[in-house]
GROMACS .gro file of C-alpha atoms in nm:
model
  312
    1MET     CA    1  -0.971   7.951   6.450
    2PRO     CA    2  -1.144   7.705   6.685
    3LEU     CA    3  -0.969   7.617   7.020
    4ARG     CA    4  -0.947   7.255   6.904
    5ASP     CA    5  -0.755   7.354   6.590
    6ARG     CA    6  -0.514   7.594   6.781
    7ARG     CA    7  -0.428   7.330   7.018
    8SER     CA    8  -0.350   7.092   6.724
    9VAL     CA    9  -0.142   7.349   6.546
   10ALA     CA   10   0.064   7.413   6.885
   11VAL     CA   11   0.131   7.043   6.918
   12PHE     CA   12   0.226   7.009   6.553
   13LEU     CA   13   0.472   7.300   6.575
   14ALA     CA   14   0.622   7.192   6.897
   15LEU     CA   15   0.688   6.847   6.770
   16ALA     CA   16   0.819   6.968   6.423
   17PHE     CA   17   1.067   7.218   6.562
   18THR     CA   18   1.176   7.000   6.856
   19LEU     CA   19   1.236   6.690   6.644
   20ALA     CA   20   1.428   6.896   6.396
   21TRP     CA   21   1.666   7.026   6.652
   22LEU     CA   22   1.712   6.676   6.820
   23VAL     CA   23   1.805   6.519   6.492
   24ALA     CA   24   2.042   6.799   6.399
   25LEU     CA   25   2.214   6.806   6.740
   26PRO     CA   26   2.488   6.565   6.663
   27LEU     CA   27   2.601   6.816   6.396
   28TRP     CA   28   2.623   7.083   6.667
   29PHE     CA   29   2.846   6.873   6.896
   30GLY     CA   30   3.050   6.725   6.601
   31ASP     CA   31   3.196   6.869   6.292
   32GLY     CA   32   2.882   7.054   6.182
   33LEU     CA   33   2.819   7.037   5.793
   34ALA     CA   34   3.151   6.871   5.745
   35THR     CA   35   3.050   6.557   5.915
   36PRO     CA   36   3.046   6.278   5.653
   37TRP     CA   37   2.703   6.163   5.728
   38PHE     CA   38   2.549   6.513   5.708
   39PRO     CA   39   2.332   6.421   5.406
   40LEU     CA   40   2.169   6.133   5.599
   41VAL     CA   41   2.102   6.387   5.890
   42ALA     CA   42   1.960   6.644   5.646
   43VAL     CA   43   1.715   6.386   5.512
   44ALA     CA   44   1.616   6.268   5.859
   45VAL     CA   45   1.549   6.648   5.949
   46MET     CA   46   1.327   6.656   5.646
   47THR     CA   47   1.102   6.392   5.788
   48THR     CA   48   1.024   6.573   6.110
   49PRO     CA   49   0.720   6.778   5.973
   50ALA     CA   50   0.570   6.459   5.838
   51ILE     CA   51   0.606   6.280   6.175
   52ALA     CA   52   0.455   6.581   6.362
   53ALA     CA   53   0.159   6.590   6.118
   54LEU     CA   54   0.102   6.213   6.151
   55VAL     CA   55   0.108   6.230   6.540
   56VAL     CA   56  -0.133   6.513   6.547
   57VAL     CA   57  -0.372   6.329   6.286
   58PHE     CA   58  -0.351   5.982   6.442
   59PHE     CA   59  -0.334   6.077   6.820
   60VAL     CA   60  -0.466   6.422   6.858
   61GLU     CA   61  -0.747   6.504   6.601
   62ARG     CA   62  -0.807   6.145   6.490
   63PRO     CA   63  -1.034   6.244   6.186
   64GLN     CA   64  -1.229   5.974   5.999
   65HIS     CA   65  -1.052   6.029   5.682
   66LYS     CA   66  -0.685   6.069   5.769
   67ALA     CA   67  -0.541   6.055   5.422
   68ARG     CA   68  -0.793   6.316   5.303
   69THR     CA   69  -0.690   6.537   5.598
   70LEU     CA   70  -0.314   6.517   5.493
   71GLY     CA   71  -0.402   6.578   5.125
   72LEU     CA   72  -0.272   6.239   5.019
   73TRP     CA   73  -0.609   6.131   4.878
   74PRO     CA   74  -0.825   6.151   4.679
   75LEU     CA   75  -0.634   6.210   4.350
   76THR     CA   76  -0.949   6.333   4.173
   77PRO     CA   77  -1.037   6.510   3.944
   78ALA     CA   78  -0.749   6.340   3.775
   79ARG     CA   79  -0.708   6.600   3.497
   80ARG     CA   80  -0.682   6.904   3.741
   81MET     CA   81  -0.451   6.701   3.989
   82PHE     CA   82  -0.219   6.610   3.719
   83GLY     CA   83  -0.220   6.932   3.540
   84TYR     CA   84  -0.107   7.094   3.874
   85ALA     CA   85   0.158   6.815   3.934
   86ALA     CA   86   0.314   6.915   3.590
   87LEU     CA   87   0.312   7.271   3.704
   88GLY     CA   88   0.478   7.177   4.012
   89ILE     CA   89   0.763   7.016   3.817
   90VAL     CA   90   0.817   7.305   3.570
   91VAL     CA   91   0.750   7.625   3.772
   92PRO     CA   92   1.007   7.557   4.052
   93ILE     CA   93   1.272   7.448   3.789
   94ALA     CA   94   1.201   7.767   3.600
   95LEU     CA   95   1.221   7.992   3.918
   96VAL     CA   96   1.560   7.840   4.011
   97LEU     CA   97   1.699   7.882   3.665
   98VAL     CA   98   1.571   8.242   3.582
   99ALA     CA   99   1.719   8.355   3.912
  100LEU     CA  100   2.063   8.316   3.751
  101PRO     CA  101   2.044   8.564   3.467
  102VAL     CA  102   1.855   8.811   3.694
  103GLY     CA  103   2.137   8.783   3.951
  104ALA     CA  104   2.399   8.837   3.649
  105LEU     CA  105   2.187   9.136   3.548
  106PHE     CA  106   2.223   9.315   3.883
  107GLY     CA  107   2.584   9.209   3.912
  108VAL     CA  108   2.552   8.979   4.203
  109TYR     CA  109   2.601   8.641   4.032
  110PRO     CA  110   2.927   8.583   3.859
  111ALA     CA  111   2.790   8.421   3.554
  112ASP     CA  112   2.968   8.249   3.258
  113PHE     CA  113   2.690   8.133   3.032
  114VAL     CA  114   2.914   8.056   2.750
  115ASN     CA  115   3.222   7.886   2.861
  116PHE     CA  116   3.087   7.724   3.181
  117SER     CA  117   3.432   7.782   3.347
  118ALA     CA  118   3.335   7.693   3.710
  119PHE     CA  119   3.166   7.368   3.580
  120ARG     CA  120   3.478   7.290   3.359
  121GLN     CA  121   3.699   7.336   3.663
  122LEU     CA  122   3.483   7.100   3.865
  123LEU     CA  123   3.506   6.838   3.584
  124ASP     CA  124   3.874   6.876   3.554
  125ALA     CA  125   3.921   6.826   3.915
  126ARG     CA  126   3.720   6.509   3.923
  127ALA     CA  127   3.879   6.374   3.606
  128ALA     CA  128   4.239   6.443   3.713
  129GLY     CA  129   4.456   6.162   3.580
  130ALA     CA  130   4.166   5.997   3.381
  131ASP     CA  131   4.087   5.994   3.011
  132GLU     CA  132   3.933   6.299   2.859
  133LEU     CA  133   3.564   6.329   2.881
  134PRO     CA  134   3.374   6.192   2.575
  135ILE     CA  135   3.141   6.488   2.552
  136SER     CA  136   3.174   6.857   2.582
  137PRO     CA  137   3.105   7.045   2.900
  138GLY     CA  138   2.830   7.225   2.715
  139ALA     CA  139   2.666   6.899   2.630
  140LEU     CA  140   2.694   6.796   2.980
  141VAL     CA  141   2.509   7.112   3.097
  142ALA     CA  142   2.234   7.037   2.856
  143LEU     CA  143   2.199   6.698   2.973
  144GLN     CA  144   2.190   6.807   3.335
  145LEU     CA  145   1.916   7.054   3.247
  146ALA     CA  146   1.717   6.787   3.045
  147THR     CA  147   1.713   6.556   3.350
  148LEU     CA  148   1.596   6.802   3.602
  149PRO     CA  149   1.245   6.696   3.580
  150LEU     CA  150   1.348   6.344   3.675
  151ALA     CA  151   1.481   6.492   4.008
  152ALA     CA  152   1.116   6.574   4.109
  153PHE     CA  153   1.046   6.191   4.131
  154VAL     CA  154   1.394   6.097   4.264
  155ASN     CA  155   1.357   6.354   4.567
  156LEU     CA  156   0.984   6.307   4.607
  157LEU     CA  157   0.996   6.097   4.936
  158PRO     CA  158   1.232   6.323   5.116
  159ALA     CA  159   1.030   6.630   4.986
  160LEU     CA  160   0.710   6.477   5.112
  161GLY     CA  161   0.842   6.444   5.454
  162GLU     CA  162   0.830   6.822   5.463
  163GLU     CA  163   0.535   6.893   5.244
  164LEU     CA  164   0.304   6.655   5.440
  165GLY     CA  165   0.345   6.870   5.730
  166TRP     CA  166   0.364   7.220   5.574
  167ARG     CA  167   0.129   7.224   5.292
  168GLY     CA  168  -0.043   6.889   5.348
  169TRP     CA  169  -0.162   6.957   5.703
  170LEU     CA  170  -0.070   7.305   5.847
  171LEU     CA  171  -0.180   7.521   5.552
  172PRO     CA  172  -0.531   7.384   5.537
  173LYS     CA  173  -0.552   7.415   5.912
  174LEU     CA  174  -0.459   7.777   5.891
  175MET     CA  175  -0.714   7.847   5.623
  176PRO     CA  176  -0.974   7.993   5.860
  177LEU     CA  177  -0.766   8.293   5.911
  178GLY     CA  178  -0.786   8.362   5.528
  179ALA     CA  179  -0.584   8.215   5.235
  180LEU     CA  180  -0.303   8.505   5.243
  181PRO     CA  181  -0.252   8.492   5.615
  182ALA     CA  182  -0.239   8.110   5.601
  183ILE     CA  183   0.015   8.124   5.310
  184LEU     CA  184   0.238   8.386   5.483
  185ILE     CA  185   0.226   8.214   5.820
  186SER     CA  186   0.299   7.875   5.703
  187GLY     CA  187   0.589   8.014   5.484
  188VAL     CA  188   0.752   8.201   5.771
  189VAL     CA  189   0.722   7.889   5.995
  190TRP     CA  190   0.875   7.673   5.717
  191GLY     CA  191   1.173   7.921   5.680
  192ALA     CA  192   1.230   7.936   6.063
  193TRP     CA  193   1.209   7.549   6.100
  194HIS     CA  194   1.532   7.544   5.889
  195ALA     CA  195   1.729   7.708   6.202
  196PRO     CA  196   1.926   7.396   6.312
  197LEU     CA  197   2.098   7.374   5.973
  198ILE     CA  198   2.103   7.741   5.872
  199LEU     CA  199   2.284   7.855   6.170
  200LEU     CA  200   2.542   7.600   6.099
  201GLY     CA  201   2.622   7.768   5.767
  202TYR     CA  202   2.379   7.559   5.546
  203ASN     CA  203   2.271   7.749   5.230
  204TYR     CA  204   2.443   8.067   5.343
  205PRO     CA  205   2.791   7.979   5.454
  206ALA     CA  206   2.936   8.326   5.435
  207ALA     CA  207   2.647   8.510   5.612
  208ALA     CA  208   2.601   8.588   5.978
  209GLY     CA  209   2.340   8.360   6.144
  210TRP     CA  210   2.084   8.636   6.167
  211LEU     CA  211   2.118   8.720   5.793
  212GLY     CA  212   2.108   8.362   5.682
  213MET     CA  213   1.800   8.311   5.882
  214THR     CA  214   1.630   8.625   5.763
  215SER     CA  215   1.704   8.539   5.391
  216MET     CA  216   1.578   8.182   5.448
  217ILE     CA  217   1.255   8.292   5.586
  218VAL     CA  218   1.191   8.538   5.298
  219MET     CA  219   1.279   8.276   5.050
  220CYS     CA  220   1.062   8.016   5.199
  221THR     CA  221   0.771   8.259   5.228
  222LEU     CA  222   0.781   8.357   4.853
  223VAL     CA  223   0.845   7.991   4.731
  224GLY     CA  224   0.605   7.850   4.995
  225ALA     CA  225   0.330   8.078   4.845
  226VAL     CA  226   0.384   7.899   4.523
  227PHE     CA  227   0.386   7.560   4.681
  228GLY     CA  228   0.069   7.669   4.863
  229TRP     CA  229  -0.095   7.770   4.548
  230LEU     CA  230  -0.045   7.407   4.411
  231ARG     CA  231  -0.192   7.272   4.720
  232LEU     CA  232  -0.491   7.497   4.732
  233ARG     CA  233  -0.570   7.481   4.366
  234SER     CA  234  -0.519   7.108   4.331
  235GLY     CA  235  -0.674   6.990   4.655
  236SER     CA  236  -0.373   6.757   4.695
  237VAL     CA  237  -0.039   6.766   4.857
  238TRP     CA  238   0.130   6.583   4.580
  239PRO     CA  239   0.187   6.869   4.332
  240ALA     CA  240   0.344   7.066   4.623
  241ALA     CA  241   0.557   6.768   4.714
  242LEU     CA  242   0.670   6.741   4.346
  243ALA     CA  243   0.744   7.097   4.335
  244HIS     CA  244   0.952   7.071   4.650
  245ALA     CA  245   1.156   6.788   4.509
  246ALA     CA  246   1.199   6.970   4.181
  247PHE     CA  247   1.311   7.278   4.363
  248ASN     CA  248   1.569   7.087   4.560
  249GLY     CA  249   1.683   6.901   4.248
  250ALA     CA  250   1.742   7.221   4.058
  251ALA     CA  251   1.905   7.418   4.337
  252GLY     CA  252   2.255   7.320   4.251
  253THR     CA  253   2.240   7.436   3.897
  254PHE     CA  254   2.415   7.779   3.980
  255LEU     CA  255   2.731   7.580   3.973
  256LEU     CA  256   2.690   7.511   3.603
  257PHE     CA  257   2.687   7.870   3.495
  258ALA     CA  258   2.928   8.033   3.731
  259GLN     CA  259   3.257   8.180   3.679
  260ALA     CA  260   3.560   7.974   3.797
  261GLY     CA  261   3.707   8.122   4.100
  262ALA     CA  262   3.437   8.384   4.160
  263PRO     CA  263   3.286   8.373   4.512
  264ILE     CA  264   2.891   8.355   4.519
  265ASP     CA  265   2.709   8.532   4.784
  266THR     CA  266   2.396   8.341   4.834
  267THR     CA  267   2.228   8.615   5.040
  268GLN     CA  268   2.229   8.821   4.714
  269ALA     CA  269   2.250   8.564   4.423
  270THR     CA  270   2.071   8.246   4.319
  271ILE     CA  271   1.708   8.167   4.425
  272LEU     CA  272   1.833   8.189   4.780
  273GLY     CA  273   1.933   8.554   4.766
  274TRP     CA  274   1.742   8.880   4.703
  275SER     CA  275   1.794   8.890   4.332
  276GLY     CA  276   1.651   8.542   4.300
  277TRP     CA  277   1.331   8.649   4.492
  278ILE     CA  278   1.214   8.906   4.223
  279VAL     CA  279   1.062   8.672   3.973
  280PRO     CA  280   0.877   8.451   4.260
  281LEU     CA  281   0.765   8.782   4.399
  282VAL     CA  282   0.620   8.893   4.075
  283LEU     CA  283   0.453   8.538   4.023
  284VAL     CA  284   0.282   8.561   4.377
  285VAL     CA  285   0.174   8.913   4.306
  286VAL     CA  286   0.007   8.799   3.993
  287LEU     CA  287  -0.145   8.478   4.156
  288VAL     CA  288  -0.298   8.710   4.425
  289ALA     CA  289  -0.420   8.981   4.163
  290THR     CA  290  -0.578   8.719   3.963
  291GLY     CA  291  -0.769   8.556   4.265
  292GLN     CA  292  -0.596   8.241   4.258
  293PHE     CA  293  -0.562   8.219   4.649
  294ALA     CA  294  -0.922   8.350   4.695
  295ASP     CA  295  -1.097   8.047   4.586
  296ALA     CA  296  -0.997   7.752   4.794
  297GLY     CA  297  -1.286   7.546   4.676
  298ALA     CA  298  -1.052   7.269   4.543
  299LEU     CA  299  -0.936   7.200   4.895
  300PRO     CA  300  -1.108   6.892   5.025
  301ARG     CA  301  -1.289   6.947   5.347
  302PRO     CA  302  -1.117   6.747   5.624
  303GLY     CA  303  -1.327   6.457   5.759
  304PRO     CA  304  -1.509   6.499   6.097
  305THR     CA  305  -1.324   6.409   6.412
  306ARG     CA  306  -1.447   6.146   6.650
  307THR     CA  307  -1.750   6.255   6.863
  308SER     CA  308  -1.547   6.230   7.186
  309ASP     CA  309  -1.282   6.465   7.051
  310ALA     CA  310  -1.525   6.710   6.900
  311GLN     CA  311  -1.672   6.753   7.248
  312GLN     CA  312  -1.355   6.823   7.415
   0.00000   0.00000   0.00000
């Protein structure tokens, strides 16, 4: 990797990690995840990789084609781009959902796929004192599943805040190291970047900090490989952003199928835990074995930097 690119990566990582900690810092001096405005802080943290990428592109590298460098443009060939965008919606939802029966099979996810007892309990708590629900919990579960693809569009902008940095800018910048090293490094970095929230108990509330961080890094590396495949094959950041948005939207579905009153250890169950990593791992192995990461020809070449920068 040229010295110029190493400098850009260092600036990007320093900005992305520092900004994430600065934005999350009020949680550490306040009530942590119990803070009422935690959702706003979490969304703000998600913007920090995009801010870091924009700073590097506009003030450090200054390429001629900035949108192309970030993977925002062009959206051609349209058939390929929209095909991978559709996969970006379907594949993450499938990975999140299939993790649940796999976890149940290994005995680490307390499932209730018939009566939806945990979901019923949640509905009863919310409807306390109100009229009976007009439709059954089973019908509500089906409705929730049917609307999951819409989450890819509802969550798109926050997800783009991350993907513009991780897969939009960083992954192509690491490609001179080789596709697989680039995928692995970007995945590990993505997982480690979550530290300000994970160490407060986000995603892994019952786990020690080191275990939560280790689990998050492994999960992000596997899932990030799928997002990276979408980025490389489509030549665009949009399929990866849709995948990230769909993934986030589907993440809470484990509550629909759980047993009432049974604790869920997310280091073992759901897509966050080891049983949920089995299917993504198999998928990534298949992608590697079939050469899906070997040909990055779909990835647009970044535009040349300004002459004065290229000579530095």
